[in-house]
mmCIF file of C-alpha atoms in Angstrom:
data_model
loop_
_atom_site.group_PDB
_atom_site.id
_atom_site.type_symbol
_atom_site.label_atom_id
_atom_site.label_comp_id
_atom_site.label_asym_id
_atom_site.label_seq_id
_atom_site.Cartn_x
_atom_site.Cartn_y
_atom_site.Cartn_z
ATOM 1 C CA MET A 17 25.087 6.888 12.109
ATOM 2 C CA ILE A 18 21.548 5.595 11.493
ATOM 3 C CA VAL A 19 18.766 8.088 10.786
ATOM 4 C CA VAL A 20 14.997 7.640 10.744
ATOM 5 C CA PRO A 21 14.030 10.819 8.897
ATOM 6 C CA ASP A 22 10.299 10.258 8.528
ATOM 7 C CA ASP A 23 8.774 8.698 11.670
ATOM 8 C CA PHE A 24 5.508 10.633 11.297
ATOM 9 C CA PRO A 25 3.043 9.575 12.549
ATOM 10 C CA SER A 26 5.506 8.035 14.971
ATOM 11 C CA VAL A 27 5.748 4.252 15.229
ATOM 12 C CA PHE A 28 9.507 3.759 15.669
ATOM 13 C CA ALA A 29 10.490 6.016 18.575
ATOM 14 C CA GLY A 30 10.552 4.232 21.923
ATOM 15 C CA THR A 31 10.183 0.733 20.495
ATOM 16 C CA GLU A 32 12.243 -2.419 20.806
ATOM 17 C CA ALA A 33 13.353 -1.773 17.218
ATOM 18 C CA GLU A 34 14.807 1.608 18.212
ATOM 19 C CA ARG A 35 16.602 0.055 21.175
ATOM 20 C CA ARG A 36 18.031 -2.646 18.928
ATOM 21 C CA ALA A 37 19.145 -0.047 16.379
ATOM 22 C CA LYS A 38 20.951 1.896 19.106
ATOM 23 C CA GLY A 39 23.049 -1.193 19.681
ATOM 24 C CA LEU A 40 24.486 -0.600 16.209
ATOM 25 C CA GLY A 41 25.552 3.002 16.817
ATOM 26 C CA GLU A 42 24.161 6.530 17.011
ATOM 27 C CA VAL A 43 20.488 6.782 16.014
ATOM 28 C CA ARG A 44 18.596 9.959 15.137
ATOM 29 C CA VAL A 45 14.799 9.818 14.852
ATOM 30 C CA PHE A 46 12.664 12.638 13.447
ATOM 31 C CA THR A 47 9.030 12.398 14.538
ATOM 32 C CA GLU A 48 7.646 15.579 12.957
ATOM 33 C CA ARG A 49 6.420 15.919 9.363
ATOM 34 C CA GLY A 50 8.767 17.559 6.889
ATOM 35 C CA ALA A 51 10.667 14.736 5.236
ATOM 36 C CA ASP A 52 8.473 15.109 2.145
ATOM 37 C CA GLU A 53 10.463 18.259 1.275
ATOM 38 C CA GLU A 54 13.718 17.375 -0.506
ATOM 39 C CA GLN A 55 15.919 19.911 1.290
ATOM 40 C CA GLU A 56 14.518 18.941 4.673
ATOM 41 C CA LEU A 57 15.084 15.244 3.961
ATOM 42 C CA ILE A 58 18.666 16.065 2.970
ATOM 43 C CA ARG A 59 19.130 18.012 6.204
ATOM 44 C CA ARG A 60 17.807 15.143 8.278
ATOM 45 C CA ILE A 61 19.927 12.491 6.583
ATOM 46 C CA ASP A 62 23.020 14.687 6.846
ATOM 47 C CA ARG A 63 26.078 12.401 7.166
ATOM 48 C CA ALA A 64 24.194 9.231 8.124
ATOM 49 C CA ARG A 65 25.378 5.994 6.555
ATOM 50 C CA VAL A 66 22.023 4.230 6.971
ATOM 51 C CA ALA A 67 18.421 5.452 6.687
ATOM 52 C CA ILE A 68 15.429 3.505 7.932
ATOM 53 C CA ASN A 69 12.514 4.637 5.747
ATOM 54 C CA ILE A 70 9.175 4.552 7.576
ATOM 55 C CA ARG A 71 6.811 6.593 5.373
ATOM 56 C CA ALA A 72 6.330 6.795 1.611
ATOM 57 C CA HIS A 73 6.029 10.600 1.748
ATOM 58 C CA ALA A 74 9.833 10.778 2.171
ATOM 59 C CA ARG A 75 11.099 10.692 -1.407
ATOM 60 C CA PHE A 76 14.684 9.582 -1.917
ATOM 61 C CA SER A 77 15.433 11.317 -5.216
ATOM 62 C CA GLU A 78 18.591 11.689 -7.275
ATOM 63 C CA GLY A 79 19.016 15.083 -5.601
ATOM 64 C CA VAL A 80 18.904 13.494 -2.144
ATOM 65 C CA PHE A 81 21.501 10.870 -3.066
ATOM 66 C CA ALA A 82 23.762 13.509 -4.644
ATOM 67 C CA ALA A 83 23.593 15.691 -1.533
ATOM 68 C CA CYS A 84 24.126 12.796 0.914
ATOM 69 C CA PRO A 85 27.217 10.902 -0.326
ATOM 70 C CA ALA A 86 27.698 9.203 3.053
ATOM 71 C CA LEU A 87 24.358 7.394 2.685
ATOM 72 C CA LYS A 88 25.036 3.781 1.702
ATOM 73 C CA MET A 89 21.946 1.868 2.781
ATOM 74 C CA ILE A 90 18.171 2.354 3.020
ATOM 75 C CA SER A 91 16.021 -0.142 4.893
ATOM 76 C CA VAL A 92 12.328 0.275 4.058
ATOM 77 C CA TRP A 93 9.610 -0.564 6.576
ATOM 78 C CA GLY A 94 7.170 -2.288 4.249
ATOM 79 C CA THR A 95 7.284 -3.524 0.672
ATOM 80 C CA GLY A 96 6.773 -0.474 -1.537
ATOM 81 C CA THR A 97 9.811 1.348 -2.886
ATOM 82 C CA ASP A 98 8.098 3.712 -5.343
ATOM 83 C CA ASN A 99 9.268 6.661 -3.206
ATOM 84 C CA ILE A 100 12.898 5.780 -3.940
ATOM 85 C CA ASP A 101 14.725 6.457 -7.205
ATOM 86 C CA LEU A 102 16.109 2.938 -7.423
ATOM 87 C CA ASN A 103 18.243 3.647 -10.469
ATOM 88 C CA ALA A 104 19.866 6.616 -8.740
ATOM 89 C CA ALA A 105 20.416 4.498 -5.623
ATOM 90 C CA GLY A 106 22.247 1.858 -7.608
ATOM 91 C CA MET A 107 24.320 4.425 -9.485
ATOM 92 C CA ARG A 108 25.291 6.107 -6.213
ATOM 93 C CA GLY A 109 26.210 2.816 -4.539
ATOM 94 C CA VAL A 110 23.256 2.739 -2.139
ATOM 95 C CA THR A 111 21.862 -0.635 -1.075
ATOM 96 C CA VAL A 112 18.055 -0.718 -0.709
ATOM 97 C CA CYS A 113 16.258 -3.414 1.299
ATOM 98 C CA ASN A 114 12.596 -3.822 2.265
ATOM 99 C CA THR A 115 10.521 -6.037 4.552
ATOM 100 C CA PRO A 116 8.228 -8.011 2.250
ATOM 101 C CA GLY A 117 5.302 -10.073 3.434
ATOM 102 C CA ILE A 118 5.125 -8.908 7.038
ATOM 103 C CA ASN A 119 1.975 -6.830 6.628
ATOM 104 C CA ALA A 120 0.429 -9.152 4.039
ATOM 105 C CA PHE A 121 -2.251 -10.810 6.157
ATOM 106 C CA ALA A 122 -3.256 -7.540 7.821
ATOM 107 C CA VAL A 123 -3.584 -5.703 4.491
ATOM 108 C CA ALA A 124 -5.556 -8.573 2.936
ATOM 109 C CA GLU A 125 -7.916 -8.562 5.936
ATOM 110 C CA HIS A 126 -8.346 -4.821 5.430
ATOM 111 C CA ALA A 127 -9.121 -5.296 1.732
ATOM 112 C CA LEU A 128 -11.724 -7.903 2.685
ATOM 113 C CA THR A 129 -13.192 -5.487 5.250
ATOM 114 C CA LEU A 130 -13.465 -2.687 2.681
ATOM 115 C CA MET A 131 -15.098 -5.086 0.212
ATOM 116 C CA LEU A 132 -17.683 -6.234 2.744
ATOM 117 C CA THR A 133 -18.307 -2.719 4.067
ATOM 118 C CA VAL A 134 -19.081 -1.383 0.592
ATOM 119 C CA ALA A 135 -21.145 -4.425 -0.388
ATOM 120 C CA ARG A 136 -23.222 -4.312 2.802
ATOM 121 C CA LYS A 137 -23.397 -0.466 2.877
ATOM 122 C CA ILE A 138 -22.323 -0.505 6.522
ATOM 123 C CA THR A 139 -21.190 3.126 6.759
ATOM 124 C CA LEU A 140 -24.370 4.401 5.102
ATOM 125 C CA LEU A 141 -26.645 2.278 7.292
ATOM 126 C CA ASP A 142 -24.779 3.248 10.449
ATOM 127 C CA ALA A 143 -24.987 6.967 9.631
ATOM 128 C CA GLU A 144 -28.721 6.753 8.892
ATOM 129 C CA MET A 145 -29.488 4.864 12.104
ATOM 130 C CA ARG A 146 -27.614 7.457 14.150
ATOM 131 C CA LYS A 147 -30.056 10.013 12.716
ATOM 132 C CA GLY A 148 -32.971 8.000 14.094
ATOM 133 C CA LYS A 149 -33.846 6.347 10.786
ATOM 134 C CA TRP A 150 -34.449 2.670 10.018
ATOM 135 C CA PRO A 151 -33.125 2.270 6.429
ATOM 136 C CA ARG A 152 -34.137 -0.724 4.296
ATOM 137 C CA GLU A 153 -31.341 -0.669 1.726
ATOM 138 C CA MET A 154 -30.846 -3.516 -0.739
ATOM 139 C CA LEU A 155 -27.459 -5.096 -0.015
ATOM 140 C CA THR A 156 -24.985 -7.184 -2.020
ATOM 141 C CA GLN A 157 -24.362 -10.826 -1.148
ATOM 142 C CA LEU A 158 -20.879 -11.999 -2.092
ATOM 143 C CA LEU A 159 -21.458 -15.747 -1.900
ATOM 144 C CA GLY A 160 -21.221 -17.045 -5.458
ATOM 145 C CA LYS A 161 -19.951 -13.719 -6.822
ATOM 146 C CA THR A 162 -16.636 -13.324 -8.656
ATOM 147 C CA LEU A 163 -13.595 -11.709 -7.048
ATOM 148 C CA GLY A 164 -10.903 -10.468 -9.431
ATOM 149 C CA VAL A 165 -7.446 -10.123 -7.874
ATOM 150 C CA PHE A 166 -4.692 -8.212 -9.642
ATOM 151 C CA GLY A 167 -1.306 -9.275 -8.282
ATOM 152 C CA THR A 168 -0.431 -12.628 -6.726
ATOM 153 C CA GLY A 169 2.293 -11.704 -4.267
ATOM 154 C CA THR A 170 1.836 -12.433 -0.578
ATOM 155 C CA ILE A 171 -1.046 -9.974 -0.134
ATOM 156 C CA GLY A 172 -2.816 -10.992 -3.319
ATOM 157 C CA ALA A 173 -2.414 -14.669 -2.439
ATOM 158 C CA ARG A 174 -4.001 -14.093 0.965
ATOM 159 C CA MET A 175 -6.839 -12.114 -0.628
ATOM 160 C CA ILE A 176 -7.535 -15.057 -2.924
ATOM 161 C CA ALA A 177 -7.757 -17.343 0.124
ATOM 162 C CA LEU A 178 -10.110 -14.968 1.942
ATOM 163 C CA GLY A 179 -12.356 -14.580 -1.092
ATOM 164 C CA ARG A 180 -12.621 -18.321 -1.504
ATOM 165 C CA ALA A 181 -13.320 -18.700 2.229
ATOM 166 C CA ILE A 182 -16.515 -16.636 1.963
ATOM 167 C CA GLY A 183 -17.690 -18.562 -1.086
ATOM 168 C CA MET A 184 -16.512 -16.372 -3.950
ATOM 169 C CA THR A 185 -15.187 -17.606 -7.273
ATOM 170 C CA VAL A 186 -11.743 -16.043 -7.733
ATOM 171 C CA GLU A 187 -10.013 -14.959 -10.936
ATOM 172 C CA ALA A 188 -6.465 -13.666 -10.734
ATOM 173 C CA TRP A 189 -3.883 -11.914 -12.887
ATOM 174 C CA SER A 190 -0.181 -12.326 -12.281
ATOM 175 C CA ALA A 191 2.187 -9.533 -13.310
ATOM 176 C CA GLN A 192 4.705 -12.239 -14.224
ATOM 177 C CA GLY A 193 2.135 -14.226 -16.186
ATOM 178 C CA ASP A 194 2.589 -17.140 -13.782
ATOM 179 C CA GLU A 195 -0.589 -19.130 -14.430
ATOM 180 C CA ARG A 196 0.757 -22.113 -12.515
ATOM 181 C CA ARG A 197 1.027 -20.022 -9.358
ATOM 182 C CA VAL A 198 -2.475 -18.640 -9.856
ATOM 183 C CA ARG A 199 -3.922 -22.133 -10.136
ATOM 184 C CA GLY A 200 -1.895 -23.259 -7.125
ATOM 185 C CA LEU A 201 -3.561 -20.510 -5.095
ATOM 186 C CA GLY A 202 -6.988 -21.808 -6.038
ATOM 187 C CA ALA A 203 -7.885 -19.106 -8.552
ATOM 188 C CA ARG A 204 -8.554 -19.173 -12.276
ATOM 189 C CA PRO A 205 -5.911 -17.411 -14.402
ATOM 190 C CA ALA A 206 -7.505 -14.607 -16.397
ATOM 191 C CA SER A 207 -6.457 -11.674 -18.525
ATOM 192 C CA LYS A 208 -6.847 -8.112 -17.352
ATOM 193 C CA GLU A 209 -9.755 -7.601 -19.739
ATOM 194 C CA GLU A 210 -11.521 -10.779 -18.602
ATOM 195 C CA ILE A 211 -11.320 -9.794 -14.947
ATOM 196 C CA LEU A 212 -12.515 -6.252 -15.586
ATOM 197 C CA SER A 213 -15.577 -7.426 -17.514
ATOM 198 C CA THR A 214 -16.596 -10.383 -15.317
ATOM 199 C CA ALA A 215 -15.615 -9.608 -11.709
ATOM 200 C CA ASP A 216 -18.126 -8.351 -9.159
ATOM 201 C CA VAL A 217 -15.280 -7.116 -6.958
ATOM 202 C CA ILE A 218 -11.806 -6.076 -8.139
ATOM 203 C CA SER A 219 -8.978 -5.874 -5.604
ATOM 204 C CA LEU A 220 -5.629 -4.291 -6.506
ATOM 205 C CA HIS A 221 -2.410 -5.814 -5.158
ATOM 206 C CA VAL A 222 0.181 -4.918 -7.790
ATOM 207 C CA ARG A 223 3.259 -2.808 -7.104
ATOM 208 C CA LEU A 224 3.346 0.759 -8.342
ATOM 209 C CA THR A 225 5.844 0.973 -11.201
ATOM 210 C CA PRO A 226 5.965 3.159 -14.312
ATOM 211 C CA GLU A 227 4.093 0.330 -16.079
ATOM 212 C CA THR A 228 1.303 0.053 -13.482
ATOM 213 C CA ARG A 229 0.744 3.776 -12.891
ATOM 214 C CA GLY A 230 -2.833 4.374 -14.005
ATOM 215 C CA PHE A 231 -3.394 0.608 -14.190
ATOM 216 C CA ILE A 232 -7.115 1.293 -13.819
ATOM 217 C CA GLY A 233 -8.190 4.232 -15.959
ATOM 218 C CA ARG A 234 -11.211 5.446 -17.874
ATOM 219 C CA LYS A 235 -11.049 2.558 -20.348
ATOM 220 C CA GLU A 236 -10.779 -0.067 -17.598
ATOM 221 C CA LEU A 237 -13.553 1.451 -15.494
ATOM 222 C CA ALA A 238 -15.834 1.460 -18.543
ATOM 223 C CA MET A 239 -15.308 -2.301 -18.855
ATOM 224 C CA MET A 240 -16.464 -3.000 -15.297
ATOM 225 C CA LYS A 241 -19.993 -4.045 -14.372
ATOM 226 C CA PRO A 242 -22.269 -1.249 -13.076
ATOM 227 C CA THR A 243 -22.691 -3.411 -9.949
ATOM 228 C CA ALA A 244 -18.928 -3.854 -9.436
ATOM 229 C CA ILE A 245 -16.859 -2.754 -6.443
ATOM 230 C CA LEU A 246 -13.244 -1.571 -6.696
ATOM 231 C CA VAL A 247 -10.924 -2.078 -3.705
ATOM 232 C CA ASN A 248 -7.495 -0.451 -3.594
ATOM 233 C CA THR A 249 -5.065 -1.113 -0.741
ATOM 234 C CA GLY A 250 -1.979 -0.849 -2.968
ATOM 235 C CA ARG A 251 -1.105 2.681 -4.077
ATOM 236 C CA GLY A 252 -3.381 5.557 -5.043
ATOM 237 C CA ALA A 253 -1.639 6.108 -8.384
ATOM 238 C CA LEU A 254 -2.629 2.632 -9.581
ATOM 239 C CA VAL A 255 -5.988 4.233 -10.397
ATOM 240 C CA ASP A 256 -6.642 7.334 -12.505
ATOM 241 C CA ARG A 257 -8.149 9.665 -9.906
ATOM 242 C CA GLU A 258 -10.373 11.747 -12.178
ATOM 243 C CA ALA A 259 -11.648 8.698 -14.027
ATOM 244 C CA LEU A 260 -12.538 6.995 -10.750
ATOM 245 C CA LEU A 261 -14.311 10.070 -9.376
ATOM 246 C CA ALA A 262 -16.384 10.337 -12.560
ATOM 247 C CA ALA A 263 -17.295 6.636 -12.543
ATOM 248 C CA LEU A 264 -18.394 6.822 -8.910
ATOM 249 C CA LYS A 265 -20.354 10.058 -9.287
ATOM 250 C CA GLU A 266 -22.172 8.745 -12.341
ATOM 251 C CA ARG A 267 -22.730 5.339 -10.698
ATOM 252 C CA ARG A 268 -21.005 3.542 -13.558
ATOM 253 C CA ILE A 269 -19.648 1.246 -10.857
ATOM 254 C CA MET A 270 -21.407 0.533 -7.579
ATOM 255 C CA GLY A 271 -18.721 1.699 -5.202
ATOM 256 C CA ALA A 272 -15.139 1.656 -3.999
ATOM 257 C CA GLY A 273 -13.177 0.850 -0.864
ATOM 258 C CA LEU A 274 -9.999 2.916 -0.697
ATOM 259 C CA ASP A 275 -7.095 2.781 1.737
ATOM 260 C CA VAL A 276 -4.692 4.705 -0.526
ATOM 261 C CA PHE A 277 -4.911 8.028 -2.324
ATOM 262 C CA HIS A 278 -3.014 10.237 -4.754
ATOM 263 C CA GLN A 279 -2.414 12.778 -2.009
ATOM 264 C CA GLU A 280 -1.764 11.620 1.537
ATOM 265 C CA PRO A 281 -2.942 12.792 3.989
ATOM 266 C CA LEU A 282 -6.163 13.303 2.055
ATOM 267 C CA ALA A 283 -7.305 16.944 1.952
ATOM 268 C CA PRO A 284 -10.471 17.584 4.026
ATOM 269 C CA ASP A 285 -12.241 18.946 0.936
ATOM 270 C CA ASP A 286 -11.222 16.145 -1.405
ATOM 271 C CA PRO A 287 -14.284 15.279 -3.547
ATOM 272 C CA VAL A 288 -13.930 11.566 -2.835
ATOM 273 C CA LEU A 289 -15.056 12.236 0.752
ATOM 274 C CA ALA A 290 -18.406 13.543 -0.468
ATOM 275 C CA LEU A 291 -19.281 10.354 -2.331
ATOM 276 C CA PRO A 292 -21.715 8.094 -0.427
ATOM 277 C CA ASN A 293 -20.636 5.001 -2.379
ATOM 278 C CA VAL A 294 -17.021 5.168 -1.196
ATOM 279 C CA VAL A 295 -15.549 3.831 2.037
ATOM 280 C CA CYS A 296 -12.215 5.404 2.985
ATOM 281 C CA SER A 297 -9.484 4.547 5.453
ATOM 282 C CA PRO A 298 -6.227 6.508 5.972
ATOM 283 C CA HIS A 299 -3.634 4.128 4.464
ATOM 284 C CA ASN A 300 -3.572 2.076 7.643
ATOM 285 C CA GLY A 301 -4.472 -1.401 6.415
ATOM 286 C CA GLY A 302 -1.263 -2.751 7.916
ATOM 287 C CA GLN A 303 -1.469 -0.806 11.169
ATOM 288 C CA THR A 304 -1.694 -3.563 13.748
ATOM 289 C CA PRO A 305 0.544 -3.986 16.801
ATOM 290 C CA GLU A 306 1.864 -7.245 15.385
ATOM 291 C CA VAL A 307 2.728 -5.791 11.984
ATOM 292 C CA ILE A 308 4.358 -2.694 13.442
ATOM 293 C CA ARG A 309 6.445 -4.714 15.894
ATOM 294 C CA ASP A 310 7.570 -7.356 13.412
ATOM 295 C CA GLY A 311 8.076 -4.953 10.507
ATOM 296 C CA LEU A 312 10.216 -2.474 12.417
ATOM 297 C CA LEU A 313 12.343 -5.256 13.853
ATOM 298 C CA ALA A 314 12.775 -6.682 10.349
ATOM 299 C CA ALA A 315 13.867 -3.255 9.059
ATOM 300 C CA VAL A 316 16.512 -3.073 11.777
ATOM 301 C CA GLU A 317 17.544 -6.671 11.090
ATOM 302 C CA ASN A 318 18.159 -5.651 7.474
ATOM 303 C CA VAL A 319 20.568 -3.002 8.772
ATOM 304 C CA GLU A 320 22.309 -5.503 11.033
ATOM 305 C CA ARG A 321 22.856 -7.936 8.187
ATOM 306 C CA TYR A 322 24.020 -5.185 5.853
ATOM 307 C CA LEU A 323 26.609 -4.062 8.391
ATOM 308 C CA GLN A 324 27.733 -7.694 8.691
ATOM 309 C CA GLY A 325 28.240 -7.811 4.928
ATOM 310 C CA GLN A 326 25.301 -10.169 4.367
ATOM 311 C CA PRO A 327 22.388 -8.001 3.174
ATOM 312 C CA THR A 328 18.954 -9.611 2.883
ATOM 313 C CA ASN A 329 15.629 -8.604 1.270
ATOM 314 C CA LEU A 330 17.554 -6.777 -1.430
ATOM 315 C CA VAL A 331 15.748 -4.443 -3.792
ATOM 316 C CA VAL A 332 18.904 -2.721 -5.054
ATOM 317 C CA ALA A 333 22.376 -4.213 -4.765
ATOM 318 C CA PRO A 334 25.006 -1.801 -6.161
ATOM 319 C CA LEU A 335 27.631 -3.185 -8.484
ATOM 320 C CA PRO A 336 30.916 -3.978 -6.710
#
């Protein structure tokens, strides 16, 4: 049996991907919220052999694996696997696959949009004009400015290309220290400290791991220019929430464009929503018809290949 325990908001039900999955056997799809509770996720997985993971709010913990011994494979829609205890998966003999790169261009476009929207104060100007005003704000031109990109995977690589396309000088940091790749992408290799102190815009494209949690904290924010913009389309926990709120309130950086948050959905009274120098979007940078179609089909294709004994896009491959 294949289960989709977390299709909320629903993108899988009724698609070509669901029809293709049904060709592999019984499929159960849950389209209501609830998979973020461990016992409810366990109930939904039940005796399924395969889970297709749609949303990061479903957390596959050691407790979930222990309670669901029939589960042998998880196929993740997307790249991030920080919601899965990968060590526990391997120890319990669970194969984990993802669908890397499919949403890369869409997410990079979204990061560019957030950067431009903050720099040009679009949301502020639009709101003022709708009140009958004619604001004359001073805006930020990005031509000739420096873009600092953390992470040079598929999304980071595309962000480098987009930054260069609008005339920015690009500095980049590779988690693997691969300076050759950075140069090949048309950026200048730089240390974390160099980027923080020189970049006019910083865009985060590193994976969330124990090492990158709080990657940007109070110390890092203090190193940034007061005119700098921070863009995060990776994971909310890459940035220390309280440190970011303080830096934005006190105008120690110019602004931020955020597609990801520590709590999702974001609470209506979250203080970040009251800040005029922040542009927010609801973790939907990759929400395009093309990405959804191709990503869901790729997640099902991972299941097909696993069942054929030829798993692809492996994140965890249990020991034989």
